[in-house]
């Protein structure tokens, strides 16, 4: 069996996802760059390769069943198995016109955000679990947010985005329960407030800093935590 470990990062063409791909590549992973736009994906792959990283592109729109199935087939053809899945792709959703004020909530925005941030994660995870099952120490990391913490309630009121991350946390716990007697470790990560397109580059942390917790959870030892929610400082309350 090939000893090179393969990691798929969704939404890896920019921001935190790109930094996760960079970080995993730098420690020896072969990185599958999951991205929906052909040009942005190939540019990211080229940037990673220029840094000496073993990267390949995988066309992936997490909202499309067909795209996700084709992505799993492409990874099977290229790598034969998957060692790490980082479900990083996420959207904030529109906020104009009170679209995410709970009292004027635009339900189409809720549907759109859930489709990517929650259903997308389930769709990708379930398509890749057979390939993860072929790895010796499979790891799944779901990129969440402390805005989804019901205890902390960080940031502005965003009644589509924040609950999408609360649900993602809950789904993470469900996977961990279901996979408790397997070697698949599933955890959720919060990157902190990071300067990316997502935040209009207002975040106080770099993408590399935001990526660090995902990389740590992607490389946990076999006796590492399951079904937890972590940031760089440790456990994040649900
Ligand atoms: P960016 O907006 O910079 O990047 C988001 C990535 O997700 C892009 O690559 C984007 O692709 C991709 N994406 C969006 N929708 C889809 C889709 N349907 N299929 C495939 N890829 C998709 O955001 P960040 O890097 O900041 O965020 C990454 C993750 O971290 C998100 O889940 C976010 O919720 C989370 N997070 C970020 C925080 C921050 O402060 N930045 C704080 C807490 C959590 P494309 O370029 O094609 O749009």
Short mmCIF file of C-alpha atoms and ligand atoms in Angstrom, two decimals:
data_model
loop_
_atom_site.label_atom_id
_atom_site.label_comp_id
_atom_site.label_asym_id
_atom_site.label_seq_id
_atom_site.Cartn_x
_atom_site.Cartn_y
_atom_site.Cartn_z
CA UNK A 1 0.00 0.00 0.00
CA UNK A 2 1.14 3.54 -0.79
CA UNK A 3 2.30 5.20 2.46
CA UNK A 4 1.59 8.75 1.29
CA UNK A 5 -1.49 10.01 3.06
CA UNK A 6 -4.11 11.89 1.08
CA UNK A 7 -6.24 14.74 2.43
CA UNK A 8 -9.26 16.32 0.74
CA UNK A 9 -9.95 19.92 1.71
CA UNK A 10 -13.24 21.37 0.47
CA UNK A 11 -13.24 25.03 -0.51
CA UNK A 12 -9.46 24.89 -0.77
CA UNK A 13 -8.98 27.49 -3.50
CA UNK A 14 -8.67 30.40 -1.05
CA UNK A 15 -8.86 31.57 2.54
CA UNK A 16 -8.60 29.13 5.42
CA UNK A 17 -9.11 26.11 3.15
CA UNK A 18 -6.09 27.04 1.05
CA UNK A 19 -4.02 27.48 4.22
CA UNK A 20 -5.15 24.06 5.47
CA UNK A 21 -4.11 22.51 2.14
CA UNK A 22 -0.76 24.32 2.40
CA UNK A 23 -0.23 23.18 5.99
CA UNK A 24 -1.14 19.55 5.37
CA UNK A 25 0.98 19.54 2.22
CA UNK A 26 3.95 20.93 4.13
CA UNK A 27 3.84 17.96 6.55
CA UNK A 28 3.79 15.43 3.74
CA UNK A 29 0.17 14.92 2.79
CA UNK A 30 -0.83 14.62 -0.82
CA UNK A 31 -3.56 17.25 -1.02
CA UNK A 32 -6.75 17.04 -3.03
CA UNK A 33 -7.82 20.63 -3.64
CA UNK A 34 -11.62 20.56 -3.67
CA UNK A 35 -13.06 23.62 -5.41
CA UNK A 36 -16.04 24.35 -7.63
CA UNK A 37 -14.48 26.86 -10.02
CA UNK A 38 -12.07 25.37 -12.57
CA UNK A 39 -9.83 28.43 -12.90
CA UNK A 40 -9.60 29.18 -9.17
CA UNK A 41 -8.94 25.49 -8.45
CA UNK A 42 -6.12 25.16 -10.98
CA UNK A 43 -4.51 28.41 -9.78
CA UNK A 44 -4.52 27.08 -6.21
CA UNK A 45 -3.06 23.74 -7.32
CA UNK A 46 -0.29 25.55 -9.19
CA UNK A 47 0.49 27.76 -6.18
CA UNK A 48 0.75 24.70 -3.95
CA UNK A 49 2.92 22.81 -6.44
CA UNK A 50 5.22 25.84 -6.72
CA UNK A 51 5.80 25.43 -2.97
CA UNK A 52 6.77 21.79 -3.52
CA UNK A 53 3.44 20.38 -2.34
CA UNK A 54 1.99 17.24 -3.92
CA UNK A 55 -1.40 18.65 -4.89
CA UNK A 56 -4.12 17.74 -7.37
CA UNK A 57 -7.40 19.41 -8.16
CA UNK A 58 -10.82 17.85 -7.62
CA UNK A 59 -13.89 19.55 -9.08
CA UNK A 60 -16.26 19.82 -6.15
CA UNK A 61 -19.47 21.74 -5.50
CA UNK A 62 -20.67 20.53 -2.11
CA UNK A 63 -24.29 21.41 -2.97
CA UNK A 64 -24.42 18.98 -5.91
CA UNK A 65 -24.91 15.22 -5.53
CA UNK A 66 -23.44 14.60 -8.99
CA UNK A 67 -20.38 16.74 -8.31
CA UNK A 68 -19.71 15.06 -4.96
CA UNK A 69 -20.07 11.55 -6.41
CA UNK A 70 -17.71 12.44 -9.27
CA UNK A 71 -15.23 13.91 -6.76
CA UNK A 72 -15.22 10.69 -4.72
CA UNK A 73 -14.63 8.69 -7.91
CA UNK A 74 -11.76 11.00 -8.90
CA UNK A 75 -10.09 10.58 -5.51
CA UNK A 76 -10.53 6.80 -5.68
CA UNK A 77 -8.87 6.76 -9.12
CA UNK A 78 -6.00 9.03 -8.07
CA UNK A 79 -5.30 7.90 -4.52
CA UNK A 80 -7.29 4.70 -3.89
CA UNK A 81 -8.20 5.82 -0.38
CA UNK A 82 -8.66 8.95 1.72
CA UNK A 83 -6.89 9.58 5.04
CA UNK A 84 -8.23 13.02 5.95
CA UNK A 85 -11.37 14.93 5.01
CA UNK A 86 -11.59 18.60 5.97
CA UNK A 87 -15.10 19.94 5.40
CA UNK A 88 -14.08 23.59 5.15
CA UNK A 89 -16.32 25.01 2.40
CA UNK A 90 -18.84 27.39 3.90
CA UNK A 91 -20.82 30.52 3.20
CA UNK A 92 -22.13 33.33 5.38
CA UNK A 93 -25.20 34.06 3.29
CA UNK A 94 -26.73 37.40 2.34
CA UNK A 95 -27.32 39.91 5.13
CA UNK A 96 -28.76 42.90 3.23
CA UNK A 97 -32.29 44.09 3.94
CA UNK A 98 -32.46 42.32 7.28
CA UNK A 99 -32.04 38.94 5.56
CA UNK A 100 -30.44 37.45 8.69
CA UNK A 101 -32.22 39.51 11.32
CA UNK A 102 -34.33 36.82 13.00
CA UNK A 103 -37.41 39.08 12.95
CA UNK A 104 -37.22 39.58 9.16
CA UNK A 105 -35.38 36.39 8.29
CA UNK A 106 -35.24 35.51 4.61
CA UNK A 107 -36.00 31.80 4.56
CA UNK A 108 -34.38 31.39 1.15
CA UNK A 109 -31.13 32.57 2.71
CA UNK A 110 -31.56 30.00 5.49
CA UNK A 111 -32.08 27.25 2.91
CA UNK A 112 -29.06 28.35 0.89
CA UNK A 113 -26.78 28.53 3.92
CA UNK A 114 -27.92 25.16 5.30
CA UNK A 115 -27.49 23.57 1.87
CA UNK A 116 -23.78 24.44 1.85
CA UNK A 117 -22.79 24.53 5.52
CA UNK A 118 -24.70 21.48 6.76
CA UNK A 119 -26.15 19.34 3.95
CA UNK A 120 -22.94 19.86 1.96
CA UNK A 121 -20.90 18.41 4.80
CA UNK A 122 -23.19 15.38 5.10
CA UNK A 123 -23.21 14.86 1.33
CA UNK A 124 -19.41 15.00 1.07
CA UNK A 125 -18.77 12.96 4.22
CA UNK A 126 -21.08 10.12 3.22
CA UNK A 127 -19.65 9.95 -0.28
CA UNK A 128 -16.10 9.78 1.09
CA UNK A 129 -16.63 7.45 4.08
CA UNK A 130 -16.00 4.30 2.00
CA UNK A 131 -12.59 5.71 0.96
CA UNK A 132 -11.85 6.88 4.53
CA UNK A 133 -12.62 3.35 5.69
CA UNK A 134 -9.61 2.12 3.70
CA UNK A 135 -7.20 4.34 5.67
CA UNK A 136 -5.44 3.21 8.85
CA UNK A 137 -6.20 6.37 10.87
CA UNK A 138 -8.94 8.33 9.15
CA UNK A 139 -9.79 11.83 10.39
CA UNK A 140 -12.70 14.15 9.58
CA UNK A 141 -12.61 17.83 10.53
CA UNK A 142 -15.70 20.02 10.17
CA UNK A 143 -15.00 23.75 9.99
CA UNK A 144 -17.47 25.28 12.38
CA UNK A 145 -17.53 28.64 14.18
CA UNK A 146 -17.89 29.89 17.73
CA UNK A 147 -20.85 31.85 16.31
CA UNK A 148 -22.59 28.47 16.40
CA UNK A 149 -21.87 28.06 20.11
CA UNK A 150 -25.14 28.49 22.04
CA UNK A 151 -23.03 29.20 25.14
CA UNK A 152 -20.78 31.89 23.66
CA UNK A 153 -23.11 33.47 21.07
CA UNK A 154 -20.15 35.27 19.48
CA UNK A 155 -20.41 38.00 16.84
CA UNK A 156 -23.45 39.76 15.39
CA UNK A 157 -26.90 38.16 15.22
CA UNK A 158 -26.91 36.11 12.00
CA UNK A 159 -29.96 33.90 12.07
CA UNK A 160 -29.05 31.75 9.07
CA UNK A 161 -25.27 31.41 9.50
CA UNK A 162 -24.97 30.95 13.28
CA UNK A 163 -27.64 28.21 13.51
CA UNK A 164 -26.06 26.46 10.50
CA UNK A 165 -22.88 26.06 12.55
CA UNK A 166 -24.88 24.96 15.64
CA UNK A 167 -26.42 22.25 13.47
CA UNK A 168 -23.04 21.36 12.01
CA UNK A 169 -21.76 20.87 15.57
CA UNK A 170 -24.72 18.65 16.34
CA UNK A 171 -24.21 16.65 13.14
CA UNK A 172 -20.53 16.26 14.08
CA UNK A 173 -21.57 14.73 17.41
CA UNK A 174 -23.98 12.38 15.60
CA UNK A 175 -21.20 11.13 13.31
CA UNK A 176 -18.88 10.62 16.28
CA UNK A 177 -21.53 8.50 18.01
CA UNK A 178 -22.21 6.45 14.89
CA UNK A 179 -18.49 5.93 14.24
CA UNK A 180 -17.55 5.36 17.90
CA UNK A 181 -16.47 1.76 17.33
CA UNK A 182 -14.39 2.60 14.23
CA UNK A 183 -11.00 4.27 13.80
CA UNK A 184 -12.58 7.37 12.21
CA UNK A 185 -12.17 10.42 14.46
CA UNK A 186 -14.63 13.24 13.73
CA UNK A 187 -14.32 16.68 15.33
CA UNK A 188 -15.41 20.27 14.75
CA UNK A 189 -13.00 23.22 14.62
CA UNK A 190 -13.30 26.97 15.11
CA UNK A 191 -10.60 28.98 13.31
CA UNK A 192 -11.17 32.25 15.20
CA UNK A 193 -11.81 35.56 13.43
CA UNK A 194 -9.74 35.31 10.25
CA UNK A 195 -8.94 37.84 7.51
CA UNK A 196 -10.46 36.25 4.38
CA UNK A 197 -13.03 37.17 1.74
CA UNK A 198 -15.59 35.81 4.18
CA UNK A 199 -14.94 38.59 6.71
CA UNK A 200 -14.10 41.29 4.16
CA UNK A 201 -10.52 40.75 5.34
CA UNK A 202 -11.43 42.31 8.70
CA UNK A 203 -10.48 39.32 10.86
CA UNK A 204 -7.59 39.70 13.30
CA UNK A 205 -6.05 36.31 12.48
CA UNK A 206 -4.21 35.10 9.38
CA UNK A 207 -5.50 32.15 7.32
CA UNK A 208 -2.49 30.17 8.57
CA UNK A 209 -3.51 30.83 12.18
CA UNK A 210 -7.09 29.86 11.33
CA UNK A 211 -5.90 26.66 9.68
CA UNK A 212 -3.83 25.49 12.64
CA UNK A 213 -6.64 23.85 14.64
CA UNK A 214 -7.93 21.99 11.56
CA UNK A 215 -4.44 20.66 10.87
CA UNK A 216 -4.10 19.54 14.47
CA UNK A 217 -7.46 17.71 14.38
CA UNK A 218 -6.56 16.19 10.99
CA UNK A 219 -3.42 14.64 12.49
CA UNK A 220 -4.73 13.46 15.87
CA UNK A 221 -3.27 10.29 17.32
CA UNK A 222 -5.51 7.20 17.37
CA UNK A 223 -6.45 7.86 21.01
CA UNK A 224 -7.38 11.48 20.26
CA UNK A 225 -10.75 13.07 21.00
CA UNK A 226 -13.96 12.20 19.16
CA UNK A 227 -17.01 14.37 18.64
CA UNK A 228 -15.48 17.48 20.20
CA UNK A 229 -15.42 21.18 19.32
CA UNK A 230 -12.00 22.85 19.52
CA UNK A 231 -10.15 26.04 18.73
CA UNK A 232 -6.46 26.77 19.13
CA UNK A 233 -6.91 27.39 22.87
CA UNK A 234 -8.74 24.12 23.54
CA UNK A 235 -12.35 23.03 23.97
CA UNK A 236 -15.07 25.42 22.71
CA UNK A 237 -18.35 25.14 24.64
CA UNK A 238 -21.32 23.90 22.58
P1 LIG B 1 -13.76 32.14 2.17
O1 LIG B 1 -15.01 32.82 1.73
O2 LIG B 1 -12.45 32.82 2.02
O3 LIG B 1 -13.65 30.70 1.49
C1 LIG B 1 -14.77 29.85 1.44
C2 LIG B 1 -14.44 28.68 0.54
O4 LIG B 1 -15.59 27.82 0.46
C3 LIG B 1 -14.11 29.12 -0.89
O5 LIG B 1 -13.10 28.28 -1.40
C4 LIG B 1 -15.43 28.88 -1.60
O6 LIG B 1 -15.28 28.67 -3.01
C5 LIG B 1 -15.86 27.61 -0.91
N1 LIG B 1 -17.25 27.26 -1.17
C6 LIG B 1 -18.36 27.98 -0.90
N2 LIG B 1 -19.45 27.33 -1.34
C7 LIG B 1 -19.01 26.19 -1.93
C8 LIG B 1 -19.63 25.11 -2.59
N3 LIG B 1 -20.97 25.07 -2.77
N4 LIG B 1 -18.89 24.08 -3.04
C9 LIG B 1 -17.54 24.11 -2.87
N5 LIG B 1 -16.87 25.11 -2.29
C10 LIG B 1 -17.61 26.14 -1.82
O7 LIG B 1 -14.04 31.78 3.72
P2 LIG B 1 -13.05 31.35 4.92
O8 LIG B 1 -11.81 30.76 4.40
O9 LIG B 1 -12.99 32.48 5.87
O10 LIG B 1 -13.98 30.24 5.62
C11 LIG B 1 -13.71 28.86 5.56
C12 LIG B 1 -14.57 28.17 6.61
O11 LIG B 1 -14.25 28.69 7.90
C13 LIG B 1 -16.08 28.37 6.41
O12 LIG B 1 -16.76 27.16 6.70
C14 LIG B 1 -16.43 29.44 7.44
O13 LIG B 1 -17.76 29.34 7.87
C15 LIG B 1 -15.44 29.08 8.56
N6 LIG B 1 -15.17 30.19 9.48
C16 LIG B 1 -14.52 31.32 9.05
C17 LIG B 1 -14.27 32.35 9.95
C18 LIG B 1 -13.53 33.58 9.55
O14 LIG B 1 -13.33 34.46 10.42
N7 LIG B 1 -13.09 33.74 8.31
C19 LIG B 1 -14.68 32.25 11.37
C20 LIG B 1 -15.34 31.02 11.71
C21 LIG B 1 -15.56 30.03 10.79
P3 LIG B 1 -15.47 29.87 -4.08
O15 LIG B 1 -14.16 30.60 -4.14
O16 LIG B 1 -15.81 29.13 -5.34
O17 LIG B 1 -16.59 30.75 -3.58
#
